[in-house]
Structures are given as structure tokens and as C-alpha cells.
Coordinates of C-alpha atoms in Angstrom, one line a residue:
M1 CA -30.0 9.8 11.8
A2 CA -30.9 9.4 8.0
D3 CA -30.7 6.9 6.4
S4 CA -28.0 7.7 3.7
N5 CA -29.4 5.2 1.1
M6 CA -32.9 6.2 0.8
C7 CA -34.2 8.7 -0.3
C8 CA -36.4 11.3 1.7
L9 CA -39.2 11.7 -2.1
C10 CA -39.7 8.2 -2.3
A11 CA -39.4 6.6 0.9
D12 CA -36.9 3.8 -0.8
T13 CA -33.8 3.4 -1.8
L14 CA -32.3 5.6 -3.9
Q15 CA -32.7 4.9 -8.2
D16 CA -29.8 6.9 -9.6
P17 CA -28.0 8.9 -6.2
I18 CA -28.0 12.4 -7.2
T19 CA -26.0 14.8 -4.6
I20 CA -27.2 19.0 -4.6
P21 CA -25.2 21.3 -3.7
C22 CA -26.4 21.4 -0.7
G23 CA -25.2 17.7 0.0
D24 CA -28.2 16.1 0.1
T25 CA -29.2 13.3 -1.8
F26 CA -32.0 12.1 -3.9
C27 CA -32.7 9.2 -6.6
L28 CA -32.4 11.5 -9.8
E29 CA -36.2 11.7 -11.2
C30 CA -37.5 12.9 -7.5
I31 CA -35.4 15.7 -6.9
K32 CA -35.8 16.3 -11.1
M33 CA -39.2 15.9 -11.1
Y34 CA -40.0 17.7 -7.5
W35 CA -38.3 20.9 -9.3
D36 CA -40.1 20.8 -12.2
Q37 CA -43.2 22.1 -10.2
S38 CA -41.0 25.0 -9.4
D39 CA -39.9 26.4 -12.9
Y40 CA -42.7 29.1 -12.9
L41 CA -40.5 30.2 -9.9
G42 CA -37.2 30.3 -10.8
V43 CA -35.7 30.1 -7.1
Y44 CA -35.1 25.2 -5.7
N45 CA -35.0 24.3 -2.8
C46 CA -33.9 21.3 -0.9
P47 CA -36.5 18.9 0.2
E48 CA -34.2 18.0 3.2
C49 CA -32.8 21.0 4.8
R50 CA -35.0 23.6 2.5
A51 CA -31.8 25.5 1.0
T52 CA -32.5 27.0 -1.4
F53 CA -31.1 27.6 -5.1
T54 CA -31.0 30.3 -8.5
P55 CA -31.0 29.1 -11.0
R56 CA -31.9 26.2 -10.2
P57 CA -28.7 23.2 -9.9
I58 CA -27.4 21.1 -12.7
L59 CA -28.0 17.6 -11.7
R60 CA -25.4 14.7 -12.5
R61 CA -25.2 10.7 -11.6
N62 CA -22.6 10.7 -8.3
V63 CA -19.6 8.7 -9.7
P64 CA -19.4 5.7 -8.4
S65 CA -15.9 5.2 -5.6
I66 CA -13.4 2.4 -7.7
G67 CA -13.3 -0.8 -5.7
H68 CA -14.7 -1.3 -2.0
H69 CA -16.9 1.1 -0.9
E70 CA -15.0 2.0 2.1
H71 CA -11.9 2.1 0.2
H72 CA -11.7 6.3 -1.8
S73 CA -11.0 6.1 -4.5
S74 CA -8.2 8.5 -5.8
L75 CA -9.8 9.3 -9.4
T76 CA -11.0 12.9 -9.3
A77 CA -14.9 13.1 -10.4
L78 CA -16.1 13.9 -14.0
T79 CA -17.1 17.4 -15.1
P80 CA -20.1 18.5 -15.9
F81 CA -22.2 18.6 -18.2
P82 CA -25.6 19.8 -18.6
D83 CA -28.7 17.4 -19.3
L84 CA -29.1 18.7 -23.1
K85 CA -31.6 16.2 -23.8
R86 CA -34.6 15.1 -21.8
D87 CA -38.1 14.1 -22.4
S88 CA -40.5 16.5 -22.9
L89 CA -44.7 17.3 -23.7
C90 CA -46.3 18.5 -25.7
D91 CA -47.1 21.8 -24.5
F92 CA -50.8 21.9 -26.6
C93 CA -52.2 18.4 -26.3
T94 CA -55.1 17.7 -24.2
G95 CA -55.7 15.2 -21.9
R96 CA -52.8 12.6 -22.9
R97 CA -50.1 14.7 -23.2
N98 CA -47.4 13.8 -26.5
R99 CA -44.0 13.7 -26.3
A100 CA -42.0 16.2 -28.4
V101 CA -40.7 16.1 -30.9
K102 CA -39.8 20.3 -31.4
S103 CA -38.9 23.6 -30.1
C104 CA -40.4 27.2 -31.3
L105 CA -37.2 29.1 -29.7
V106 CA -40.1 32.0 -30.1
C107 CA -42.6 30.7 -28.9
L108 CA -41.1 29.0 -26.7
A109 CA -43.1 25.9 -26.3
Y110 CA -42.8 22.3 -27.3
Y111 CA -44.6 20.5 -30.2
C112 CA -45.4 16.7 -30.4
E113 CA -45.9 15.6 -34.0
T114 CA -49.6 17.3 -34.3
H115 CA -49.3 20.3 -33.5
V116 CA -45.6 21.3 -35.0
K117 CA -47.1 20.9 -38.0
P118 CA -48.9 25.1 -38.6
H119 CA -45.3 26.0 -37.8
Y120 CA -44.6 24.0 -41.3
E121 CA -47.7 25.1 -43.5
S122 CA -49.1 28.7 -41.9
A123 CA -47.1 31.5 -43.6
T124 CA -47.0 33.0 -39.2
F125 CA -45.2 30.8 -38.0
K126 CA -41.6 31.3 -41.6
R127 CA -40.2 33.4 -39.0
H128 CA -40.5 31.0 -36.0
K129 CA -37.0 28.7 -35.7
L130 CA -38.0 24.9 -34.7
V131 CA -34.7 23.2 -33.4
D132 CA -34.9 19.2 -32.8
E133 CA -33.4 20.3 -29.4
M134 CA -35.5 19.7 -26.2
G135 CA -35.8 20.8 -22.7
H136 CA -34.4 23.6 -21.4
L137 CA -36.8 26.3 -22.7
D138 CA -37.4 27.9 -19.6
R139 CA -34.1 29.0 -19.7
K140 CA -34.8 31.2 -23.3
I141 CA -36.4 33.3 -20.8
C142 CA -35.3 36.2 -19.4
P143 CA -36.5 35.9 -15.7
Q144 CA -36.8 40.1 -15.4
H145 CA -38.5 40.8 -18.3
E146 CA -39.7 37.7 -19.8
K147 CA -39.2 38.1 -22.7
S148 CA -36.9 36.3 -25.2
L149 CA -32.7 35.8 -23.9
E150 CA -31.7 37.3 -28.1
L151 CA -28.5 39.2 -27.5
F152 CA -25.5 39.1 -26.0
C153 CA -23.4 40.8 -23.7
K154 CA -19.7 39.9 -24.3
S155 CA -18.5 42.6 -21.3
D156 CA -20.9 40.2 -18.3
Q157 CA -20.7 36.9 -20.6
M158 CA -24.6 36.3 -21.0
C159 CA -27.6 36.3 -22.5
I160 CA -30.0 38.9 -22.4
C161 CA -33.0 40.3 -24.1
V162 CA -34.0 43.5 -25.3
F163 CA -35.4 45.8 -22.8
C164 CA -31.9 44.6 -20.5
T165 CA -30.0 46.4 -22.9
V166 CA -32.3 49.6 -21.6
R167 CA -31.1 49.7 -17.2
E168 CA -29.1 46.5 -16.3
H169 CA -26.7 46.1 -19.7
R170 CA -26.8 49.4 -20.6
G171 CA -23.6 51.0 -23.1
H172 CA -22.5 47.4 -22.6
N173 CA -20.8 45.4 -25.4
T174 CA -24.4 44.2 -27.3
V175 CA -24.3 41.4 -30.3
S176 CA -27.0 39.0 -31.5
A177 CA -26.7 36.2 -30.0
E178 CA -26.5 34.2 -33.3
D179 CA -23.0 36.7 -34.3
E180 CA -21.5 35.7 -30.8
R181 CA -22.2 32.0 -31.4
T182 CA -20.5 32.4 -34.9
E183 CA -17.4 33.0 -33.4
K184 CA -18.1 31.6 -30.4
Q185 CA -18.4 28.0 -32.8
K186 CA -15.0 28.9 -34.1
L187 CA -12.9 28.1 -30.3
L188 CA -15.6 25.1 -30.1
V189 CA -14.3 23.5 -33.2
V190 CA -10.6 24.2 -31.1
T191 CA -11.4 22.2 -28.0
Q192 CA -13.1 19.5 -30.2
S193 CA -9.6 19.0 -32.2
K194 CA -7.9 18.9 -29.7
V195 CA -10.6 16.4 -27.7
Q196 CA -10.6 14.4 -31.0
H197 CA -6.9 15.1 -30.3
I198 CA -6.8 13.9 -26.3
I199 CA -8.7 10.8 -27.3
Q200 CA -6.5 9.3 -30.1
E201 CA -3.6 10.0 -27.5
R202 CA -6.0 7.9 -25.0
M203 CA -7.2 5.4 -27.2
K204 CA -3.2 4.7 -28.5
E205 CA -2.7 4.6 -24.3
L206 CA -4.8 1.8 -23.9
Q207 CA -3.8 0.1 -25.8
D208 CA 0.0 0.4 -24.8
L209 CA -1.2 -0.5 -21.6
R210 CA -3.2 -3.5 -22.3
H211 CA -0.2 -4.9 -24.3
N212 CA 2.1 -3.8 -21.0
V213 CA -0.8 -6.1 -18.3
D214 CA -0.6 -9.5 -21.6
V215 CA 4.0 -8.5 -21.1
L216 CA 4.6 -8.2 -17.8
K217 CA 1.7 -11.6 -17.5
G218 CA 3.3 -13.3 -20.3
N219 CA 6.1 -12.4 -17.7
A220 CA 4.9 -14.0 -14.9
H221 CA 4.1 -16.9 -16.6
R222 CA 7.7 -17.6 -17.8
A223 CA 8.9 -17.0 -14.6
Q224 CA 6.7 -20.2 -13.2
V225 CA 7.6 -22.1 -16.4
A226 CA 11.8 -21.6 -15.2
S227 CA 10.9 -21.7 -11.5
D228 CA 9.3 -24.7 -12.0
K229 CA 12.4 -26.6 -14.1
L230 CA 15.0 -24.8 -12.3
F231 CA 12.9 -26.2 -9.3
S232 CA 12.5 -29.3 -10.8
E233 CA 16.2 -29.9 -11.0
M234 CA 16.8 -28.8 -7.8
L235 CA 14.2 -31.7 -6.9
Q236 CA 16.7 -34.2 -9.1
S237 CA 20.0 -33.1 -7.8
V238 CA 18.4 -33.3 -4.1
E239 CA 17.4 -37.4 -5.7
R240 CA 20.7 -37.9 -6.7
W241 CA 22.5 -36.7 -3.8
H242 CA 19.5 -38.8 -1.4
A243 CA 21.2 -41.4 -3.8
E244 CA 24.6 -41.1 -3.0
I245 CA 23.9 -41.0 1.1
C246 CA 22.7 -44.4 0.1
Q247 CA 24.8 -46.3 -2.2
L248 CA 27.2 -45.4 0.5
I249 CA 25.7 -46.3 3.8
Q250 CA 24.5 -49.3 2.1
A251 CA 28.4 -49.2 1.0
N252 CA 29.3 -49.1 4.4
L253 CA 27.2 -51.7 6.4
Q254 CA 28.6 -54.8 4.2
A255 CA 32.3 -53.2 5.5
A256 CA 30.8 -53.4 8.0
M257 CA 28.8 -57.1 7.6
A258 CA 32.1 -59.2 6.1
Q259 CA 34.3 -57.9 9.2
A260 CA 31.3 -59.3 11.1
D261 CA 31.0 -62.4 9.3
N262 CA 34.8 -63.4 9.6
Y263 CA 34.3 -62.7 13.6
V264 CA 31.3 -65.3 13.9
E265 CA 33.6 -68.3 11.8
Q266 CA 36.1 -67.5 13.5
L267 CA 34.1 -67.8 17.2
E268 CA 32.5 -70.5 15.9
Q269 CA 35.8 -72.6 15.3
E270 CA 37.0 -72.3 18.8
I271 CA 33.4 -72.9 20.5
M272 CA 33.6 -75.7 18.7
E273 CA 37.5 -76.9 19.6
L274 CA 36.7 -76.1 23.0
Q275 CA 33.8 -78.0 23.2
R276 CA 36.2 -80.9 21.5
R277 CA 38.1 -79.4 24.5
N278 CA 36.0 -80.4 27.4
A279 CA 34.9 -83.5 26.1
E280 CA 38.1 -84.8 26.8
L281 CA 38.4 -83.5 30.3
R282 CA 35.7 -85.0 30.6
H283 CA 35.8 -88.1 29.4
I284 CA 39.9 -88.8 31.6
L285 CA 38.0 -87.7 35.0
E286 CA 35.5 -90.6 34.3
T287 CA 38.7 -92.7 34.0
E288 CA 38.9 -95.3 36.6
D289 CA 42.8 -96.6 34.7
N290 CA 45.2 -94.3 36.6
I291 CA 47.8 -95.0 34.0
H292 CA 45.9 -93.8 32.0
F293 CA 45.2 -90.5 33.4
L294 CA 48.2 -89.9 34.6
Q295 CA 49.8 -89.8 31.2
N296 CA 47.0 -87.2 29.8
F297 CA 47.2 -85.4 32.9
P298 CA 49.9 -83.2 31.0
V299 CA 48.3 -81.9 28.2
L300 CA 45.1 -82.0 29.4
C301 CA 45.6 -79.7 32.4
I302 CA 47.4 -76.7 30.1
A303 CA 43.8 -74.0 29.1
P304 CA 43.9 -73.1 26.0
E305 CA 45.2 -70.2 24.2
P306 CA 42.1 -67.9 22.8
M307 CA 42.2 -68.0 19.2
V308 CA 40.0 -64.8 18.4
P309 CA 40.3 -61.9 20.1
K310 CA 36.2 -60.1 21.4
V311 CA 34.8 -58.5 19.8
L312 CA 33.0 -55.2 20.6
I313 CA 30.8 -53.7 17.9
N314 CA 30.4 -50.0 17.4
Q315 CA 26.4 -49.6 17.0
E316 CA 27.2 -45.9 16.0
F317 CA 29.0 -46.6 13.6
S318 CA 29.3 -44.0 10.3
F319 CA 26.2 -44.3 10.2
S320 CA 25.6 -41.0 13.0
E321 CA 28.8 -39.3 10.7
V322 CA 25.9 -39.4 7.9
T323 CA 23.2 -38.8 9.6
K324 CA 24.9 -35.3 10.9
T325 CA 25.9 -35.0 7.5
V326 CA 23.1 -35.5 5.7
T327 CA 21.5 -33.1 8.8
D328 CA 23.3 -30.3 8.0
M329 CA 23.0 -30.2 4.7
K330 CA 19.7 -29.3 5.1
E331 CA 19.7 -27.1 7.3
H332 CA 22.1 -25.6 4.5
L333 CA 19.3 -25.6 2.3
D334 CA 16.9 -24.1 4.5
D335 CA 19.4 -21.8 5.4
I336 CA 20.0 -20.2 1.5
C337 CA 16.0 -20.9 0.5
K338 CA 15.0 -18.7 3.3
K339 CA 17.4 -16.4 2.5
E340 CA 18.4 -15.6 -0.7
L341 CA 13.6 -15.7 -0.7
D342 CA 14.2 -12.7 2.1
N343 CA 15.8 -11.2 -0.9
L344 CA 13.8 -11.8 -3.2
S345 CA 10.7 -10.7 -1.1
K346 CA 12.5 -6.9 -0.6
K347 CA 13.9 -6.4 -4.2
V348 CA 10.4 -7.1 -5.1
S349 CA 7.9 -5.2 -3.5
D350 CA 10.6 -2.6 -3.7
I351 CA 10.4 -2.4 -7.3
P352 CA 7.2 0.2 -8.1
V353 CA 4.5 -2.1 -10.6
Y354 CA 3.9 1.4 -12.6
V355 CA 3.5 5.6 -11.7
L356 CA 0.7 7.7 -12.1
I357 CA 1.7 11.0 -14.1
P358 CA -0.1 14.0 -13.9
R359 CA -1.5 15.1 -16.7
T360 CA -1.0 18.7 -16.2
G361 CA 3.3 17.0 -17.0
G362 CA 4.5 17.7 -13.5
R363 CA 6.7 14.9 -12.1
F364 CA 5.6 11.1 -10.2
K365 CA 3.1 11.7 -8.3
D366 CA 2.2 8.4 -7.0
S367 CA 3.0 4.8 -7.7
V368 CA 2.2 2.0 -6.9
S369 CA 4.4 -1.7 -6.4
S370 CA 3.7 -5.3 -5.7
T371 CA 3.1 -4.3 -2.2
P372 CA 0.0 -2.0 -2.7
T373 CA 1.5 0.0 0.8
K374 CA 5.0 0.5 -0.6
T375 CA 5.1 3.5 -3.0
D376 CA 7.8 5.1 -4.1
L377 CA 7.9 8.7 -5.2
H378 CA 11.3 9.5 -6.2
E379 CA 14.8 9.8 -8.3
P380 CA 17.2 7.6 -7.2
K381 CA 20.4 9.1 -4.8
T382 CA 22.1 6.1 -3.8
R383 CA 24.3 2.6 -6.4
A384 CA 21.3 1.0 -5.1
D385 CA 18.8 3.3 -5.9
F386 CA 20.3 3.4 -9.3
L387 CA 20.9 -0.7 -9.2
R388 CA 16.6 -1.0 -8.5
Y389 CA 16.7 -0.6 -12.2
T390 CA 18.8 -2.3 -13.4
V391 CA 18.2 -4.2 -17.0
R392 CA 20.7 -7.1 -18.9
L393 CA 21.4 -5.6 -22.2
T394 CA 23.6 -7.6 -25.4
F395 CA 25.0 -5.9 -28.1
D396 CA 23.2 -6.4 -31.9
P397 CA 25.4 -7.3 -34.1
N398 CA 22.9 -6.9 -37.1
T399 CA 23.8 -3.2 -37.1
A400 CA 27.8 -3.5 -35.5
Y401 CA 30.0 -1.4 -37.5
K402 CA 32.3 -3.3 -40.0
E403 CA 35.2 -3.2 -37.9
L404 CA 33.5 -3.6 -34.7
V405 CA 34.0 -7.0 -32.8
V406 CA 30.6 -8.9 -30.9
S407 CA 31.6 -10.7 -28.1
D408 CA 31.9 -11.9 -24.1
G409 CA 28.0 -13.4 -24.6
K410 CA 26.9 -10.0 -27.1
R411 CA 28.7 -8.5 -24.2
R412 CA 31.7 -6.7 -25.2
V413 CA 32.9 -5.2 -29.0
V414 CA 35.8 -3.6 -29.9
R415 CA 37.6 -2.1 -32.7
K416 CA 38.7 -3.7 -35.1
R417 CA 41.7 -1.9 -37.8
M418 CA 40.1 -4.1 -40.5
A419 CA 36.6 -4.7 -41.4
Q420 CA 34.9 -8.0 -40.6
F421 CA 33.3 -10.5 -42.8
Y422 CA 29.8 -9.1 -41.7
P423 CA 26.5 -9.9 -44.0
E424 CA 25.0 -7.2 -45.5
H425 CA 21.6 -6.1 -43.8
P426 CA 19.8 -3.2 -44.1
D427 CA 20.3 -2.0 -39.7
R428 CA 24.2 -2.3 -40.0
F429 CA 25.8 0.7 -39.2
D430 CA 28.6 1.4 -42.2
G431 CA 29.5 5.3 -42.2
F432 CA 30.2 5.8 -38.6
C433 CA 32.0 2.9 -36.0
Q434 CA 28.6 1.9 -34.1
V435 CA 26.1 0.0 -32.0
L436 CA 22.8 -0.1 -30.7
C437 CA 21.4 -2.8 -28.6
S438 CA 19.4 -5.2 -28.8
E439 CA 16.3 -4.4 -26.1
P440 CA 14.0 -1.7 -26.3
F441 CA 12.8 0.7 -24.0
S442 CA 9.2 2.3 -22.7
G443 CA 6.8 3.2 -20.4
F444 CA 9.8 3.0 -16.9
R445 CA 12.5 3.6 -14.9
H446 CA 16.0 1.7 -16.9
Y447 CA 19.2 1.4 -16.2
W448 CA 23.1 0.4 -17.5
E449 CA 26.9 0.7 -17.0
V450 CA 29.6 0.6 -19.8
E451 CA 32.7 1.3 -19.1
W452 CA 35.3 1.5 -21.8
S453 CA 38.3 3.2 -23.2
G454 CA 39.3 5.1 -26.1
E455 CA 36.9 7.8 -27.4
F456 CA 33.7 7.5 -27.6
S457 CA 29.6 7.7 -26.8
V458 CA 26.5 7.1 -24.8
G459 CA 22.7 7.4 -25.4
V460 CA 19.6 6.5 -26.0
T461 CA 18.2 6.9 -30.0
Y462 CA 15.4 5.2 -31.7
K463 CA 14.7 2.7 -33.7
S464 CA 13.9 4.5 -37.3
I465 CA 17.5 6.9 -37.0
S466 CA 18.9 6.1 -40.2
R467 CA 22.3 3.8 -40.5
K468 CA 23.1 4.3 -44.1
G469 CA 25.8 6.9 -44.8
K470 CA 28.2 9.3 -43.6
N471 CA 25.9 12.3 -42.0
S472 CA 24.4 13.8 -39.2
H473 CA 20.4 11.7 -40.0
S474 CA 22.8 8.4 -38.9
L475 CA 25.0 9.8 -36.3
L476 CA 24.0 9.8 -32.1
G477 CA 22.9 13.2 -31.3
Y478 CA 23.5 14.8 -34.3
N479 CA 19.5 14.4 -34.5
D480 CA 16.0 14.5 -33.3
Q481 CA 16.1 11.5 -33.5
S482 CA 18.8 10.3 -30.2
W483 CA 20.7 11.5 -27.9
S484 CA 24.4 11.1 -26.8
L485 CA 28.0 11.3 -24.4
L486 CA 30.6 11.8 -26.1
C487 CA 33.0 11.1 -23.0
S488 CA 37.0 11.4 -24.0
E489 CA 40.1 12.1 -21.7
S490 CA 39.0 15.8 -22.2
G491 CA 36.0 15.4 -20.9
Y492 CA 32.3 14.8 -22.2
S493 CA 30.1 16.9 -24.1
A494 CA 26.1 16.2 -24.6
W495 CA 24.4 16.5 -28.4
H496 CA 20.9 16.6 -29.6
N497 CA 19.8 17.3 -33.0
K498 CA 23.2 19.2 -33.4
M499 CA 23.5 21.0 -30.4
D500 CA 25.9 21.6 -27.9
K501 CA 25.5 21.4 -25.0
E502 CA 27.7 22.9 -23.1
I503 CA 29.7 20.2 -19.6
P504 CA 31.3 21.3 -16.2
S505 CA 34.7 20.4 -16.4
M506 CA 35.3 18.0 -14.3
P507 CA 37.7 14.3 -14.0
T508 CA 36.5 11.3 -16.3
A509 CA 36.1 8.0 -15.6
S510 CA 36.1 4.9 -16.8
R511 CA 32.6 3.4 -16.3
I512 CA 29.4 5.5 -17.0
G513 CA 25.4 4.6 -16.0
V514 CA 23.2 6.1 -18.0
Y515 CA 19.3 6.1 -16.5
L516 CA 16.6 6.2 -18.8
D517 CA 13.2 7.5 -16.9
Y518 CA 11.0 7.1 -20.1
A519 CA 7.7 8.7 -18.3
G520 CA 9.8 10.9 -16.6
N521 CA 11.1 12.2 -20.1
S522 CA 14.9 11.7 -18.9
L523 CA 17.7 10.3 -19.9
S524 CA 20.4 10.8 -17.5
F525 CA 24.4 10.2 -17.6
Y526 CA 26.8 9.7 -14.2
A527 CA 30.5 9.0 -13.6
V528 CA 29.7 5.6 -11.9
S529 CA 31.3 5.4 -8.4
E530 CA 29.5 5.2 -4.1
N531 CA 29.0 8.5 -4.4
M532 CA 27.0 9.1 -8.0
E533 CA 28.7 12.1 -10.4
L534 CA 25.8 13.5 -12.3
I535 CA 27.1 14.1 -15.1
H536 CA 24.4 15.6 -18.1
R537 CA 20.6 15.2 -17.9
F538 CA 18.3 15.6 -21.2
Q539 CA 14.5 16.2 -20.6
A540 CA 12.8 15.6 -23.9
K541 CA 9.3 13.7 -24.8
F542 CA 9.9 10.3 -26.0
S543 CA 7.4 9.0 -28.7
E544 CA 8.9 6.2 -29.6
P545 CA 11.2 2.7 -28.1
L546 CA 14.7 3.6 -27.2
Y547 CA 17.7 1.4 -28.1
A548 CA 21.0 1.3 -25.9
G549 CA 23.3 2.9 -28.5
F550 CA 27.1 3.3 -29.0
G551 CA 29.8 5.1 -31.5
V552 CA 33.6 3.1 -30.1
G553 CA 37.0 4.4 -30.5
A554 CA 38.7 1.4 -29.0
S555 CA 36.6 -0.5 -26.3
V556 CA 33.4 -0.6 -24.8
W557 CA 32.1 -3.3 -21.8
L558 CA 28.2 -3.4 -20.6
C559 CA 28.6 -4.5 -17.4
S560 CA 26.5 -7.2 -16.2
P561 CA 24.6 -7.1 -12.8
E562 CA 25.9 -9.3 -11.0
I563 CA 29.8 -7.8 -11.3
T564 CA 28.2 -4.0 -11.2
T565 CA 26.8 -4.4 -7.1
Q566 CA 29.1 -6.7 -6.6
L567 CA 32.1 -3.9 -7.2
Y568 CA 30.3 -1.1 -5.3
T569 CA 28.9 -3.1 -1.9

């Protein structure tokens, strides 16, 4: 079996590897030189398997895989383009041939700077056309009649010579190559305009991607700093409890030692008294005076009463309880940390980092999560699916209408029937009782829930929405910059650019879930319960960051993720 990294023409390692239509691979220069020798025949073959090709195949460098070679790339190969320019040598030089600088479309020959001069100086060549493009002059000759290709057959969409109109293309719709070029050039200009527009879009996407990567890095850094700070505080807390335990042990030890010292002192006194009594007994037993012995006998024969009870030390005392309690504390801490870390790992691995969307406008094609082997390609269905994209929102007081009061850590807004003392601000709505949130949305999936009372509207808007005046330019859903769902006791209605979207009659819910799929160009509203019920979905191509917006009838409360999770679990 031939080495896949070797070129059979030069018997060396592949340089600029080229794979030809039959599947064999060669060095770019090797196969070009090999096929240059077959130009006069117009038939080209593979040096390896001898497969033949007509016309000459277009060569392109192999597209390398991204990443390690053993992994297949999901990127498609780039569209091949013909090699429009290549070094060509002058056809009129003798000996060492100079590089050509012009080619003549009449002579069908290449000219260096020296040999091209007659075309400029002699009237004979006045009608000849010189061009800068080098190479492929052989493609300007009709292979059947060996005449210059000057016409274009619109019926067969190919270049032909004048003799072709007599037989092969007789009766076909033919025009001059110049006229056809003029017509097709207009189409090409349109294509170029589209390409330039796509370039601008891709440049913006690249800028946004780099910005979002920087944001991810910043978020990771802030999470690391916060984690370090919290764990430092946890260590300080553990050290504080450690000190409390040590203090408790020392306090118990000191109390026990105080009692033990008292018993030791009493025992020492009793031992001294017994030793004195023993001396008296020894003295009376040794005396020779019988009268003295008998007179002291009644007192000395009585055994002394114990002064101090017998003391047994409980070696375990309370210290075994301390050890047991500390062990329990450690085990509880380990259990809590392990449980929370398992939950965190699951949450992190379930959240995709990015998605790949087909340029053809389809839905999600692929996504990559923080665990590379795990992907999430589906729309959320269950409540748990939606909660994975929960974002914590806060009302922006600078946007609040003058009758709105923002409270509870900027999570609740209530309408009062009197003006509040708010300072003037360019972002404040002064015509409608509306308020926006501070957090912008872009790039991916976002979900939040609200509870409401009184008629209210919920939706999203671009930051550029008008804030001043009582007109459609500043009312949510009544312009091309915002999308909203109007909720009341009688039902729902969806609005965008003054267009009312018909919604089938359904009971109103006190809690509304909003799901924004920014990358998927959709905004959905749900009646929140154990089973999520879709109220309405907008399909729109978002072009700017979006902000959550609300029209407040009585009150609106942004449900916190923690409470949201507990309610339906």
C-alpha cells in the first residue's frame, strides 16, 4: 500500500497536497508539471491509477482539518476557484525563457517585456488585444476547430468559435463574447455586492464573537474571584468554630482539674491524719506501761471514719462527645459539599456554551456544552428545561414612569395613583406606565417569570425605543422595535408594530414565563404551571440587544430563580 504522505511523482513527502477527482493525492507543482505535458492532447490522466479527465481538472489545495488529525472536522470544504493567475513563460524567448507580462487574445501567445513591444509599436498588431492575465490560453481555443473562442452560445451556456455555429451549435442563440460578458458582468456586480454585504456581516459576527469570548473570560474570572473570597470566608468560619471547640475543651478540662485538685487536697489531709493515728498505735503497742496501754485502748481501738469518698476518674469525660460532634460536623460538611458540587456539575454540563446555526436559516444544528460529548439540540418542553435558562432581572428605576414605585431590591414594581419624586432622566417613560429591566439580552437563550395583577403587558424591546410622548413610538408592541403580550382578565393579545396577533381564548395565568431564543429568532410566552402552556410565539430576526419591558396596571413582580425552582418541584 502506498504511503498516503508520499507523492509518487517526486517520491518525496507531499508539499501543498492536491487531491484530484479520482482520489489520489500529489504535490501541487508535481501534478501541474505532469499535466502541462499533456496540454497539447487535451486529455489528462492520473499517474497512479491512470484514470483520464477531460477537460483538465481544476486543482485546489486540500483543506486541512481543524484540531487533531484523528478527529474529523465538521466544516465543509471551501468552494474551489480556478487558478486564474499562474507564472507563464514567454513563447518567443530562446534559451532561458523570461517570465511573461502580457498575453495576446488574438495570437494566443505569451510575451515578455521585450517581445511584447511590437504589439505596441507596429500597426500590424493594432487590433490585437493584450491582457494581464497569465495562463490558460489553451482554454481560449476551440478543441474541435482549433480556432479562437469569440462567441457565446446562450442555449448551451458555453464559449464557441465561429465554425461551431455551422454544425454543433447551428440555430442556437449566440452572441458575441463581449456582449455576453457585459450582461453577465451586471449579475456578477450584484453577486459582488452580496459578497461584500456578507463580509460586513461576518466581520460584525467576528467582532461580537470575540467580545462574547472576552465576556466569558471576564465572567470566569469574576466567578473565580468570588469563589476564592467565599471559600476564604468559609475557611475563616471553620477556623472560628475550631477555636470555639478548643475553648470548650479547655473549659471542660479546667473544670475537671479544679474538682480533681480539691479531691487530691482532701486525700492528702486524710493520709496525713491516718499516718498520725498509725504512729500513735505503734507507740502504744510498744509501751511497757500496762496502765497507760489500758487507759488509751478504748480510744485507739476504734477504726477511723473515711474523710473523703473514693474518686474514680471517667477518662472519656465529655471529650468523646466533642470528638463525635466534630466528626459529625465534618461528615455533614462533606455531604453538603458533595451534594452541591454534584448539582453544580449537572447544571454546568447541561448548559450549552454555544450553538451552530445553519446559514440557510434553519433551526439549531449543533451545540457544544461545557462537557464536549453532551449536546442540547432541543427546544425546552418541561419546566425544568426552561429553568436551565433562567436569568435574574432587576427593574431599571431610571426608566420607570412617574407613578411607579420600584421596591424589594428592584424586583417589584407597584403603580401608585400619584406622581413620585423622580429626577428627570432621558431613559424615563413619560407617556405610558412602563418600565424596563437593566439587563440586556443577546446571543443565546434566556428565560424569566413574572407575576402580575391588574391589566399588564410583558415583552422585549430595543434600547432605542422612544421614551417621550404618548404615541405608538414609545408604547410596547406598537412599533417595529418591540414585541409584547397584553394580559387581562378577559384574555391575551400579542402585539408588534401595531399588529394584533389573534390568540385563541384561554384562561389567564397569574404567572407568565417569557422565553427568548435570541439566536433562534423567537420570543415565546407561556402560562406557567407544572405543564408549560404556550400562549404565543413571535418569529423575528433580532438585530440589537433586547431589554425586558413591562406595562404596569397594578403590580408586577419578577420571580427570583430560587423561588421559581421551589414552587414546582
